[in-house]
Coordinates of C-alpha atoms in Angstrom, one line a residue:
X16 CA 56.7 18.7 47.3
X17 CA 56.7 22.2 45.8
X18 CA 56.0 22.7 42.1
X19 CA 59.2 24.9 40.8
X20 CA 58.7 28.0 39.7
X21 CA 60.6 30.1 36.9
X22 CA 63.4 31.4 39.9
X23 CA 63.6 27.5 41.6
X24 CA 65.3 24.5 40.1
X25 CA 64.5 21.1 41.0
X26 CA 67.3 19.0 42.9
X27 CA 67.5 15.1 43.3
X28 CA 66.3 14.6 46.4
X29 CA 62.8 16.4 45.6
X30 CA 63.6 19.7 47.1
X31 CA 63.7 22.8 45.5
X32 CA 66.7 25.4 45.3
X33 CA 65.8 28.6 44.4
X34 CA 68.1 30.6 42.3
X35 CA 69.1 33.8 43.8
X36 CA 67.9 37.0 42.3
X37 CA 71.3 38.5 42.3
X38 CA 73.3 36.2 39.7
X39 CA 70.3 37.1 37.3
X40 CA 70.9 40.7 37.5
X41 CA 74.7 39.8 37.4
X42 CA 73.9 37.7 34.4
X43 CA 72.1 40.8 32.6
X44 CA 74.6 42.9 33.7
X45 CA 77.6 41.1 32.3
X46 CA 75.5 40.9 28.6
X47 CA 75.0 44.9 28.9
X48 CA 78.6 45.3 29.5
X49 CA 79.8 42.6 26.7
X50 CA 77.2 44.6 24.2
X51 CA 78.2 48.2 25.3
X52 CA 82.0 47.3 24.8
X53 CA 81.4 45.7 21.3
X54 CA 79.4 48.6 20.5
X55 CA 82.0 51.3 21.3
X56 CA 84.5 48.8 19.4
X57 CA 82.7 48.8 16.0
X58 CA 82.4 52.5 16.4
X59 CA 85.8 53.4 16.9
X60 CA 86.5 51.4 13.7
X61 CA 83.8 53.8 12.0
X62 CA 81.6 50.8 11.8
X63 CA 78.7 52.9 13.6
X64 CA 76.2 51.6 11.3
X65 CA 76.7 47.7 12.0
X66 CA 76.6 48.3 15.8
X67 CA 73.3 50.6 14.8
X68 CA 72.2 47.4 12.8
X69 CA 72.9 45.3 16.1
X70 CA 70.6 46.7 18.5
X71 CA 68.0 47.2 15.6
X72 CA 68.2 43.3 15.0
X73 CA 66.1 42.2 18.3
X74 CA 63.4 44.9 18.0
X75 CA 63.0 44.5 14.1
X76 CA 63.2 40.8 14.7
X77 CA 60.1 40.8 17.0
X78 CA 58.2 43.1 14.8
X79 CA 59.2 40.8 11.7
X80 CA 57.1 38.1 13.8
X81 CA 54.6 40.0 14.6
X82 CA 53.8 41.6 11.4
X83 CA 56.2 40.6 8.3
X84 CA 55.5 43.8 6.5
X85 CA 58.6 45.7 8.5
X86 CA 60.7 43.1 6.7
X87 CA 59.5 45.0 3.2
X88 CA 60.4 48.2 5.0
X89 CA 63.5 47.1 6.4
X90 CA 64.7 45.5 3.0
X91 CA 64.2 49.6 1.6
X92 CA 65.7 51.4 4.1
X93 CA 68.9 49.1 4.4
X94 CA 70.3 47.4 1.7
X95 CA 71.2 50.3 -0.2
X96 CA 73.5 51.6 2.3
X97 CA 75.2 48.1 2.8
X98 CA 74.3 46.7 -0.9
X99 CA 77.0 47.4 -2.3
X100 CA 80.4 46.3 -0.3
X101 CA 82.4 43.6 -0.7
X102 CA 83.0 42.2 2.9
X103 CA 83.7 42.8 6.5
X104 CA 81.2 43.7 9.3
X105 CA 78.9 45.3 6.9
X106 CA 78.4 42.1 4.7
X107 CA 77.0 40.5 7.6
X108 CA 73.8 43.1 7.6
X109 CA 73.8 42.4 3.9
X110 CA 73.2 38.9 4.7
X111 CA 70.7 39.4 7.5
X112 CA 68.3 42.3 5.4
X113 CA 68.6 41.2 2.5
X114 CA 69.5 37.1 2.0
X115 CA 67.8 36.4 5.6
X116 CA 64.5 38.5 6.3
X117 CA 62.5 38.4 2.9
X118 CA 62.4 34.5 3.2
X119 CA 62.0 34.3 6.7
X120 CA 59.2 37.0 6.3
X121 CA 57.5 34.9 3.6
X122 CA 58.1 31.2 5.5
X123 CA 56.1 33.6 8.9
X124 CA 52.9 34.2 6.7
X125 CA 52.9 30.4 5.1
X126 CA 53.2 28.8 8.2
X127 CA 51.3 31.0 10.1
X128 CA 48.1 30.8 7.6
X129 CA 48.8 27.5 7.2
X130 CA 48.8 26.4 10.9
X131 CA 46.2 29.1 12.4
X132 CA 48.4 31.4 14.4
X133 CA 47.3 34.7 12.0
X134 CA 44.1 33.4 11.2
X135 CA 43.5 35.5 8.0
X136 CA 42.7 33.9 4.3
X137 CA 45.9 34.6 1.7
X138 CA 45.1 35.5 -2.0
X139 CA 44.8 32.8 -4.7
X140 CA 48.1 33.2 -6.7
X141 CA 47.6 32.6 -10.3
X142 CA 49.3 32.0 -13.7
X143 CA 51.8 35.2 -13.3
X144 CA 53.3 33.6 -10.0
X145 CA 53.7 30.4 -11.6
X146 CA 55.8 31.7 -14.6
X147 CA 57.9 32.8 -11.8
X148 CA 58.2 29.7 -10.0
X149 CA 58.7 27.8 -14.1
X150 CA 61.6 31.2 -14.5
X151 CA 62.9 30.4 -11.4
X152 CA 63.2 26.6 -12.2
X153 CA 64.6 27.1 -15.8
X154 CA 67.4 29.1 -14.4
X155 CA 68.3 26.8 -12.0
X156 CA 68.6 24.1 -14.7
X157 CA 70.4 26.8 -17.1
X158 CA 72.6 27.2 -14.1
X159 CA 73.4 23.5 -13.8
X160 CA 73.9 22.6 -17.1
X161 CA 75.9 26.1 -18.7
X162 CA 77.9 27.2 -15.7
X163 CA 81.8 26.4 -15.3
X164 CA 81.2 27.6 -11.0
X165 CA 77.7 26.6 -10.0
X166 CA 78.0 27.7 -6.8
X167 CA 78.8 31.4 -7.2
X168 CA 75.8 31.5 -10.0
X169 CA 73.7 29.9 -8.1
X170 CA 74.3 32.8 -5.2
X171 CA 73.6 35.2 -7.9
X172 CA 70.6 33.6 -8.8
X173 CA 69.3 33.8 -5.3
X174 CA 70.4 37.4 -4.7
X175 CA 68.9 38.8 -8.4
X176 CA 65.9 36.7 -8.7
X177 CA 64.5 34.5 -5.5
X178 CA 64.9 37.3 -3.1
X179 CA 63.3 39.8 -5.7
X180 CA 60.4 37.3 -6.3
X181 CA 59.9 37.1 -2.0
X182 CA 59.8 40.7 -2.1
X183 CA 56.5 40.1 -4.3
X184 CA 55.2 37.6 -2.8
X185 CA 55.7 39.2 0.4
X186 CA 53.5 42.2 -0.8
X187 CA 50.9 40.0 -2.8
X188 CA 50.3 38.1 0.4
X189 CA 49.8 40.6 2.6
X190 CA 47.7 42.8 1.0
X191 CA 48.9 46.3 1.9
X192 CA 46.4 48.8 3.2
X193 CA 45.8 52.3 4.4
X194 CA 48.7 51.3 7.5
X195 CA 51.0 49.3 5.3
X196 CA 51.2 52.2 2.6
X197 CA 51.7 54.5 5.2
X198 CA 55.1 53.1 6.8
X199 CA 56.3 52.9 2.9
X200 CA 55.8 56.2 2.3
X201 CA 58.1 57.0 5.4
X202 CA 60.6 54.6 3.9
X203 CA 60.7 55.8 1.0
X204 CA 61.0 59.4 2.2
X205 CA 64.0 58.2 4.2
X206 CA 65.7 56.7 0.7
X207 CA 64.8 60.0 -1.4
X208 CA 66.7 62.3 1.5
X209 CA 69.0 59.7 2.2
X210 CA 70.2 59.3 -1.4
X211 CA 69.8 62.7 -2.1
X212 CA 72.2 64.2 0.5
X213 CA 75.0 61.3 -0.5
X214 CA 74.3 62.5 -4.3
X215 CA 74.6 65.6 -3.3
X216 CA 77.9 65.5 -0.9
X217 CA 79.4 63.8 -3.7
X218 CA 79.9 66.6 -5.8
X219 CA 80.5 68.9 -2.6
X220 CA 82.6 67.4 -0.1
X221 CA 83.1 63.5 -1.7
X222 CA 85.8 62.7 0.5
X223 CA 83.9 62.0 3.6
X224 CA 81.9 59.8 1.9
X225 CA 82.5 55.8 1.5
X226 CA 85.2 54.7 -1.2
X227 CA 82.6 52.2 -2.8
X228 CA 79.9 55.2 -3.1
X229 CA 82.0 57.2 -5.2
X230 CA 82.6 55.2 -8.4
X231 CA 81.3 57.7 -10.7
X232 CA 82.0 60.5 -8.6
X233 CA 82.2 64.0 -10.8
X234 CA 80.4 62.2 -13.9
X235 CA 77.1 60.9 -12.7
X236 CA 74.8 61.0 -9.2
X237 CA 74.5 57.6 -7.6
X238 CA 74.2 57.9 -3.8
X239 CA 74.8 54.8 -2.4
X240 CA 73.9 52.5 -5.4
X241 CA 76.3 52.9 -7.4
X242 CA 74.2 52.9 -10.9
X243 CA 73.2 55.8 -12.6
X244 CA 70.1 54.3 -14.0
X245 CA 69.3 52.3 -10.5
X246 CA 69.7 55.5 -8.7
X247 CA 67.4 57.4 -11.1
X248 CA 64.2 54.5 -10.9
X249 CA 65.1 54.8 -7.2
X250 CA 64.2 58.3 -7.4
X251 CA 61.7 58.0 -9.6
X252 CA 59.7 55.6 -7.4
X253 CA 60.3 57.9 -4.0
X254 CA 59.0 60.8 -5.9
X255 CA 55.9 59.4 -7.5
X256 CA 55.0 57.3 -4.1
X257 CA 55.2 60.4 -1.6
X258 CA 53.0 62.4 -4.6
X259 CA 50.5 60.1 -4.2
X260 CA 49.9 59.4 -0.7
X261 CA 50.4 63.4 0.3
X262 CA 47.8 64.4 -2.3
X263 CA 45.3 61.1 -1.1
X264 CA 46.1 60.1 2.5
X265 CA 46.7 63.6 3.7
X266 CA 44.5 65.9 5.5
X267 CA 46.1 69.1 5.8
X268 CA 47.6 71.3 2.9
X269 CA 50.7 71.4 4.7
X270 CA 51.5 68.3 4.3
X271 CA 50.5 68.1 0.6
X272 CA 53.2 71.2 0.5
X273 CA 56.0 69.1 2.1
X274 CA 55.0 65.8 -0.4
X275 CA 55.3 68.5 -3.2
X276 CA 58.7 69.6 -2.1
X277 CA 59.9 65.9 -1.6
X278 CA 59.0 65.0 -5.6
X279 CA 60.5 68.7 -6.4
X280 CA 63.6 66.8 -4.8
X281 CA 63.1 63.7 -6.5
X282 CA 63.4 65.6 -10.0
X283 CA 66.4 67.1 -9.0
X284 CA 67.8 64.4 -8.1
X285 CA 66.5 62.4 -11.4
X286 CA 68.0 65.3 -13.3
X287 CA 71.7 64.8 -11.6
X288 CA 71.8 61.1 -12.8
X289 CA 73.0 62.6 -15.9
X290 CA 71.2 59.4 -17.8
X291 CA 69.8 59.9 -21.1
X292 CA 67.6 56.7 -20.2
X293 CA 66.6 58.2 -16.8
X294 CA 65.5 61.6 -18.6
X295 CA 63.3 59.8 -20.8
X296 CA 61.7 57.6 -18.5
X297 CA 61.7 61.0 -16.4
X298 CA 59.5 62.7 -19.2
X299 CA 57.6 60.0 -20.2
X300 CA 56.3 59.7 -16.2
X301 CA 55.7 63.8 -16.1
X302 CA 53.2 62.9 -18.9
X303 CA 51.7 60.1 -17.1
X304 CA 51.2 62.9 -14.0
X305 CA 49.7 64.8 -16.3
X306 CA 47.0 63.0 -16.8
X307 CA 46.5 61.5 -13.7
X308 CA 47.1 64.2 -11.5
X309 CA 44.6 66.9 -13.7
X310 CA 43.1 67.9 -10.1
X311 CA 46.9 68.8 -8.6
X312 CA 48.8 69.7 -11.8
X313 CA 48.7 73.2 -11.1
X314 CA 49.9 73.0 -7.6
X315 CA 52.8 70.7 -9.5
X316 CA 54.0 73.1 -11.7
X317 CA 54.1 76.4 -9.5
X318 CA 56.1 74.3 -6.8
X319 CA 58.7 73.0 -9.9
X320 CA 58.5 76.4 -11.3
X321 CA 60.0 77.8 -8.3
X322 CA 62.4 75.2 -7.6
X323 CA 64.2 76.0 -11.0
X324 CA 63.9 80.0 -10.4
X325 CA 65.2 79.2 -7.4
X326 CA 68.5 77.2 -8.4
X327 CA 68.3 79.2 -11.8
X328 CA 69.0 82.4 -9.5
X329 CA 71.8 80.8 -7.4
X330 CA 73.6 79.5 -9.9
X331 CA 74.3 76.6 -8.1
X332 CA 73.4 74.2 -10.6
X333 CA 75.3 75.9 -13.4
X334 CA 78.1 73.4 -14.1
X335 CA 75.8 70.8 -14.1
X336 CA 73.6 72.0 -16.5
X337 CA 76.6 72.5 -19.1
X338 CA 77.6 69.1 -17.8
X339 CA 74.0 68.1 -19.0
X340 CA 74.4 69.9 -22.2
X341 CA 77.6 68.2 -22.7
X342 CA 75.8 64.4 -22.2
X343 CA 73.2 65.7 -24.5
X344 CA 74.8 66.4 -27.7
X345 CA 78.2 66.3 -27.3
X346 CA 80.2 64.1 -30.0
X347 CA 81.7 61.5 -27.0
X348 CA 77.8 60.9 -26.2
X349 CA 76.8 60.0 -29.5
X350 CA 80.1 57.7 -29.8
X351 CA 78.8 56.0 -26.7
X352 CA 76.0 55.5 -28.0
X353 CA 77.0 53.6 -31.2
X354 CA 79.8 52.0 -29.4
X355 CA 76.9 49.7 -27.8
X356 CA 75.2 48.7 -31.3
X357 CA 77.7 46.0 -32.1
X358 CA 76.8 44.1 -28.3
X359 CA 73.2 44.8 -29.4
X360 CA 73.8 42.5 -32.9
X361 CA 76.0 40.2 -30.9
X362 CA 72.8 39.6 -28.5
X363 CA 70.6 39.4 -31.3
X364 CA 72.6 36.6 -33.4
X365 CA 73.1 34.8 -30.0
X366 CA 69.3 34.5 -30.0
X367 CA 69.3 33.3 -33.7
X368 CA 71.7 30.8 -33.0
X369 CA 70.0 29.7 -30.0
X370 CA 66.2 30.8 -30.0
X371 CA 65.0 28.4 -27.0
X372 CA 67.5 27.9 -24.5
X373 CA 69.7 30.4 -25.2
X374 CA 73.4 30.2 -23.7
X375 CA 72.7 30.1 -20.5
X376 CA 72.4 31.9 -17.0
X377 CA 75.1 35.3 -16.9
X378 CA 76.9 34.0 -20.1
X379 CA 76.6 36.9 -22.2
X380 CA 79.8 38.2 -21.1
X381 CA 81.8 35.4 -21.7
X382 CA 80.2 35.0 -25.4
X383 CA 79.3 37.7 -27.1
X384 CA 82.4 38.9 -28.3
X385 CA 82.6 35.8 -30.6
X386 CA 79.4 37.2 -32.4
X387 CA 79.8 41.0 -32.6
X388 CA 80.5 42.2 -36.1
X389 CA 80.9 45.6 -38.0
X390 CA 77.5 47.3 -37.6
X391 CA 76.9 49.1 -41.3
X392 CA 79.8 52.3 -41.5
X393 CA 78.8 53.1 -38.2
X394 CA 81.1 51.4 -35.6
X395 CA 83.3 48.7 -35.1
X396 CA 83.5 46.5 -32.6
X397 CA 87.2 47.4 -31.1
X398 CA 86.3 47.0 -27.5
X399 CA 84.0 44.5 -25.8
X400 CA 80.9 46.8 -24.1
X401 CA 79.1 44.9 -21.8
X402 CA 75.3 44.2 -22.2
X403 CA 73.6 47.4 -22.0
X404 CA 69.8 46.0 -22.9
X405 CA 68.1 43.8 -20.3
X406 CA 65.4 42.5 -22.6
X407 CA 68.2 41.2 -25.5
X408 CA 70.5 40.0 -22.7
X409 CA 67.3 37.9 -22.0
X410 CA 67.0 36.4 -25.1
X411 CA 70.6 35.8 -25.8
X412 CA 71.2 33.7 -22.2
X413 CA 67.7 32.2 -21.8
X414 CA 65.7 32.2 -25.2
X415 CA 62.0 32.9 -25.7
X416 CA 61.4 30.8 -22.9
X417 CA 63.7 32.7 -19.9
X418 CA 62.2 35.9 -21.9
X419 CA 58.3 34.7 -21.8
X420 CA 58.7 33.3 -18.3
X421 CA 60.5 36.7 -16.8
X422 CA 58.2 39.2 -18.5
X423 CA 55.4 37.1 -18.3
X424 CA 54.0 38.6 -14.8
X425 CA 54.3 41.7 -15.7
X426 CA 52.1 41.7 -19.1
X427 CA 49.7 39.4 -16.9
X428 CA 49.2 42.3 -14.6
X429 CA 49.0 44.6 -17.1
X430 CA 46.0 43.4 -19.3
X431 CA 44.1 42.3 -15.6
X432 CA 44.9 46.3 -15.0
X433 CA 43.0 47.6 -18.2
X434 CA 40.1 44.8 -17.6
X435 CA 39.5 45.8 -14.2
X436 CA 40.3 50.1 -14.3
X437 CA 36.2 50.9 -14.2
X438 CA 36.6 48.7 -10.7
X439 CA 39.2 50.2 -9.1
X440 CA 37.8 53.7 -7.2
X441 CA 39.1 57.1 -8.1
X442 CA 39.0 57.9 -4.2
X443 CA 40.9 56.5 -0.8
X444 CA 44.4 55.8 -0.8
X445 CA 44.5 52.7 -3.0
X446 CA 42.8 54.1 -6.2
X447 CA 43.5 53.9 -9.4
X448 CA 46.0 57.0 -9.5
X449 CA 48.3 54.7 -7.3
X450 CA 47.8 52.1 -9.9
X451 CA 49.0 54.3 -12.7
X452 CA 51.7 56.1 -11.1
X453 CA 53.1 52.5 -10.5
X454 CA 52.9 51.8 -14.2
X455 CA 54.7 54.6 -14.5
X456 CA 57.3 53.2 -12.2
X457 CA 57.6 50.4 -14.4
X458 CA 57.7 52.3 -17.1
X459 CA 60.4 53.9 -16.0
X460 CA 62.1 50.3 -15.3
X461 CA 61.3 49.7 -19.1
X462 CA 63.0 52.7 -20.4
X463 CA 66.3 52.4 -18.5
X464 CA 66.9 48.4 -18.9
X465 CA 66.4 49.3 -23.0
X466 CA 69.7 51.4 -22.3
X467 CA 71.2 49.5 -19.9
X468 CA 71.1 45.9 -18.0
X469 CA 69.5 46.7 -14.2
X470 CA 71.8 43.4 -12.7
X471 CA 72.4 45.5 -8.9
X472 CA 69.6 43.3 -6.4
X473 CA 68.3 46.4 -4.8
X474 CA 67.3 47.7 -8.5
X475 CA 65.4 44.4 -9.1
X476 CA 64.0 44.1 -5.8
X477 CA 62.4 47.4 -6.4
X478 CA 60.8 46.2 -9.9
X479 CA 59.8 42.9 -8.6
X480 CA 58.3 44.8 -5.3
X481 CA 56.4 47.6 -7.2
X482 CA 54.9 44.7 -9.7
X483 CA 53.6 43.0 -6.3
X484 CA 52.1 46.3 -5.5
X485 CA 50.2 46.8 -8.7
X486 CA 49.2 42.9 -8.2
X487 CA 47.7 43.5 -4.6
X488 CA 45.5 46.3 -6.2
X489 CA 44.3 44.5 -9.3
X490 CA 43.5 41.4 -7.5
X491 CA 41.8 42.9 -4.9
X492 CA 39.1 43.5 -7.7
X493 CA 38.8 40.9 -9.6
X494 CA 35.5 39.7 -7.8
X495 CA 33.8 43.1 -7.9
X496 CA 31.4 42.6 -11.0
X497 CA 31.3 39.7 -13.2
X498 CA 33.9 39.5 -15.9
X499 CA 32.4 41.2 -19.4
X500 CA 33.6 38.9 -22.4
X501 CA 36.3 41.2 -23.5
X502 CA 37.9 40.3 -20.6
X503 CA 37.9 36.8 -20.0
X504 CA 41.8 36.4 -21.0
X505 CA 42.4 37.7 -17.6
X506 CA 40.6 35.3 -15.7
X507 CA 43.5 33.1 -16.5
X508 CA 45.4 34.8 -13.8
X509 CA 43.2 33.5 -11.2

């Protein structure tokens, strides 16, 4: 008897049948057919980029397996093209980039450290991952107990804060090197032109963009995010990334040039938000550069110099300057502005009423109104705003305890950041610039969630994503050189 091989088939009588080679190649030839026909289908219905997204899924699949950092990659260069629709074909590469990969990247590294197959040794988490895991369990509870539809919070939940938190975890397992840092820099040049041509064709040509891009069209730059403020920490992070790794990881001056001219672009782009809280957190990073980048400040400001003689010369910016003018100190501005203060007391007296619990999960909304009042001769409350500060929306949902438990990681990392700065080398690509120009990316998330309430997943994925990338350098050092006694505290995040 003949042992079958992968073209033979075994048959009851103990003979073998082979299949015949032809039916295979009919076989693969039907499937090319079937997928070239669905293909030119979801083209002619303008759906290019979901047949794109198709034969992408079996090639990114297979390099998700083998190395789950494309899934990080992935996660930035897609979902904020298809973040922000509502249904259809699209919603399915939503689901698949951004619900799907994270946690099917993150159950690959687990089980493969776990069972052998990628035989490396993961990081110790610590005490800033488990008030993530406590956050994420006290808003499950708030869900159950304060919700009137548990289910659609609880998608919410996942969307805004577990797939966030993989994102992390994602980068705090893996450990991103010199390779890893280098596919994110391409990534995020492929956001910053991405979002900076869609900004840009809105105020040109808006009508061959997509309806659900163009909510603030002729008021504020968005690209595909559809937040101001997301758009400009979006920008903010593209820029200071690509500064970094063309001044550290490159070799040539040309390419230090081009990284130049990409966070030139950045600025521009930071400036046509049109967000008073995106200017200041745009300012307040310059400064950081300033220090950080002494050695390349120079080469900074001749390149921005240019770029504004440039577009000063043109004239092509001269509407949106007055347009920037007007948002600066025009009397509807400062209205806006004190139209927020009563939802700022509401939030506050929400917290009084409820210090440790708070009212539970994405139930400011539906409950503040109940507490706003007449703030001084200022304002009154004749229209309910929604939340406009993250960090009081916090404390009026979820108490000290939601509040504690969400900000908790990121103070952790920052005091284990000024323990451990004389460990962390000044050269190589991972250095302590790239630890500071981070800060200033959370900065920058500081500033604008003081003005506004960053709720969009993509704008939280980023926060949660840049805090794993501080975390993978810090950690990396803790073992250097023994802890001095000034900084034992941060041998509690061990």
């Amino acid at each position: 008897m003949t042992v079958p091989t992968i073209s033979e088939s075994p048959v009851a009588n103990g003979a073998t049948t082979r299949v015949p080679t032809a039916f295979l190649g009919y076989l693969l030839a039907t499937g090319a057919v079937l997928a070239c026909v669905m293909f030119g289908a979801l083209v002619a219905h303008d759906l290019w980029f979901v047949a794109f997204g198709m034969l992408a899924a079996i090639p990114l699949g297979l390099l998700v397996l083998r190395d789950p950092w494309w899934a990080v990659i992935a996660w930035i260069v897609t979902v904020p093209l298809v973040g922000t629709t509502d249904g259809g074909a699209v919603r399915a590469v939503y689901w698949l980039t951004h619900r799907a990969l994270p946690v099917a990247a993150l159950v690959i590294i687990i089980v493969g450290a776990v069972t052998g197959l990628r035989p490396r040794t993961l990081p110790k988490l610590g005490l800033p991952e488990a008030c993530m895991a406590a956050y994420l369990g006290a808003t499950f509870f708030s869900v159950l107990y304060t919700a009137q539809h548990e289910l659609s919070r609880l998608f919410v939940l996942y969307d805004r804060v577990f797939i966030p938190m993989c994102l992390y975890l994602i980068v705090r397992l893996v450990v991103p090197e010199r390779r890893e840092l280098r596919t994110l820099v391409v990534a995020a040049v492929v956001v910053l032109v991405v979002q900076s041509v869609v900004g840009m064709v809105a105020w040109i040509g808006p009508a061959v963009l997509r309806p659900e891009w163009l909510g603030k069209v002729g008021e504020r730059t968005t690209g595909t995010l559809q937040s101001p403020d997301l758009f400009g920490v979006t920008m903010l992070f593209c820029g200071l990334f690509v500064l970094h790794m063309g001044m550290h990881a490159a070799r040539r001056g040309t390419t230090r040039v081009v990284a130049l001219c990409f966070f030139g672009l950045s600025l521009l782009m930071l400036f046509m938000s049109f967000s008073r809280a995106t200017w200041l957190a745009s300012v307040l990073a310059l400064i950081g550069l300033a220090f950080v980048y002494r050695r390349y400040l120079q080469r900074i400001i001749v390149v921005g110099g240019l770029l504004i003689l440039v577009l000063a010369a043109s004239g092509l910016l001269r509407t949106q300057w007055q347009y920037a003018q007007y948002r600066f100190d025009s009397q509807q501005s400062e209205a806006s502005a004190l139209s927020r203060l009563p939802v700022f007391l509401a939030a506050w007296r929400m917290f009084e009423a409820k210090p440790v619990t708070g009212f539970g999960y994405e139930n400011f909304d539906s409950v503040d109104r109940r507490f706003q009042g007449r703030v001084g001769d200022l304002v009154y409350p004749d229209k309910n705003h929604a939340s406009h500060n993250l960090f009081l929306t916090l404390l009026a949902e979820q108490g000290l305890v939601g509040f504690v438990l969400y900000l908790g990681p990121m103070a952790l990392w920052f005091l284990a950041s000024i323990a451990r700065r004389a460990r962390i080398p000044d050269g190589g690509v991972v250095n302590r610039a790239l630890l500071v120009a981070l800060w200033l990316v959370i900065l920058g998330h500081i500033v604008v969630n003081n003005f506004s309430r960053m709720h969009l997943p993509f704008g939280l994925g980023m926060y949660w994503l840049t805090l794993g990338l501080i975390a993978s350098i810090v950690d990396r050092y803790r073992n250097r050189v023994p802890d001095r006694p000034a900084t034992r505290l941060v041998s509690a995040i061990r």
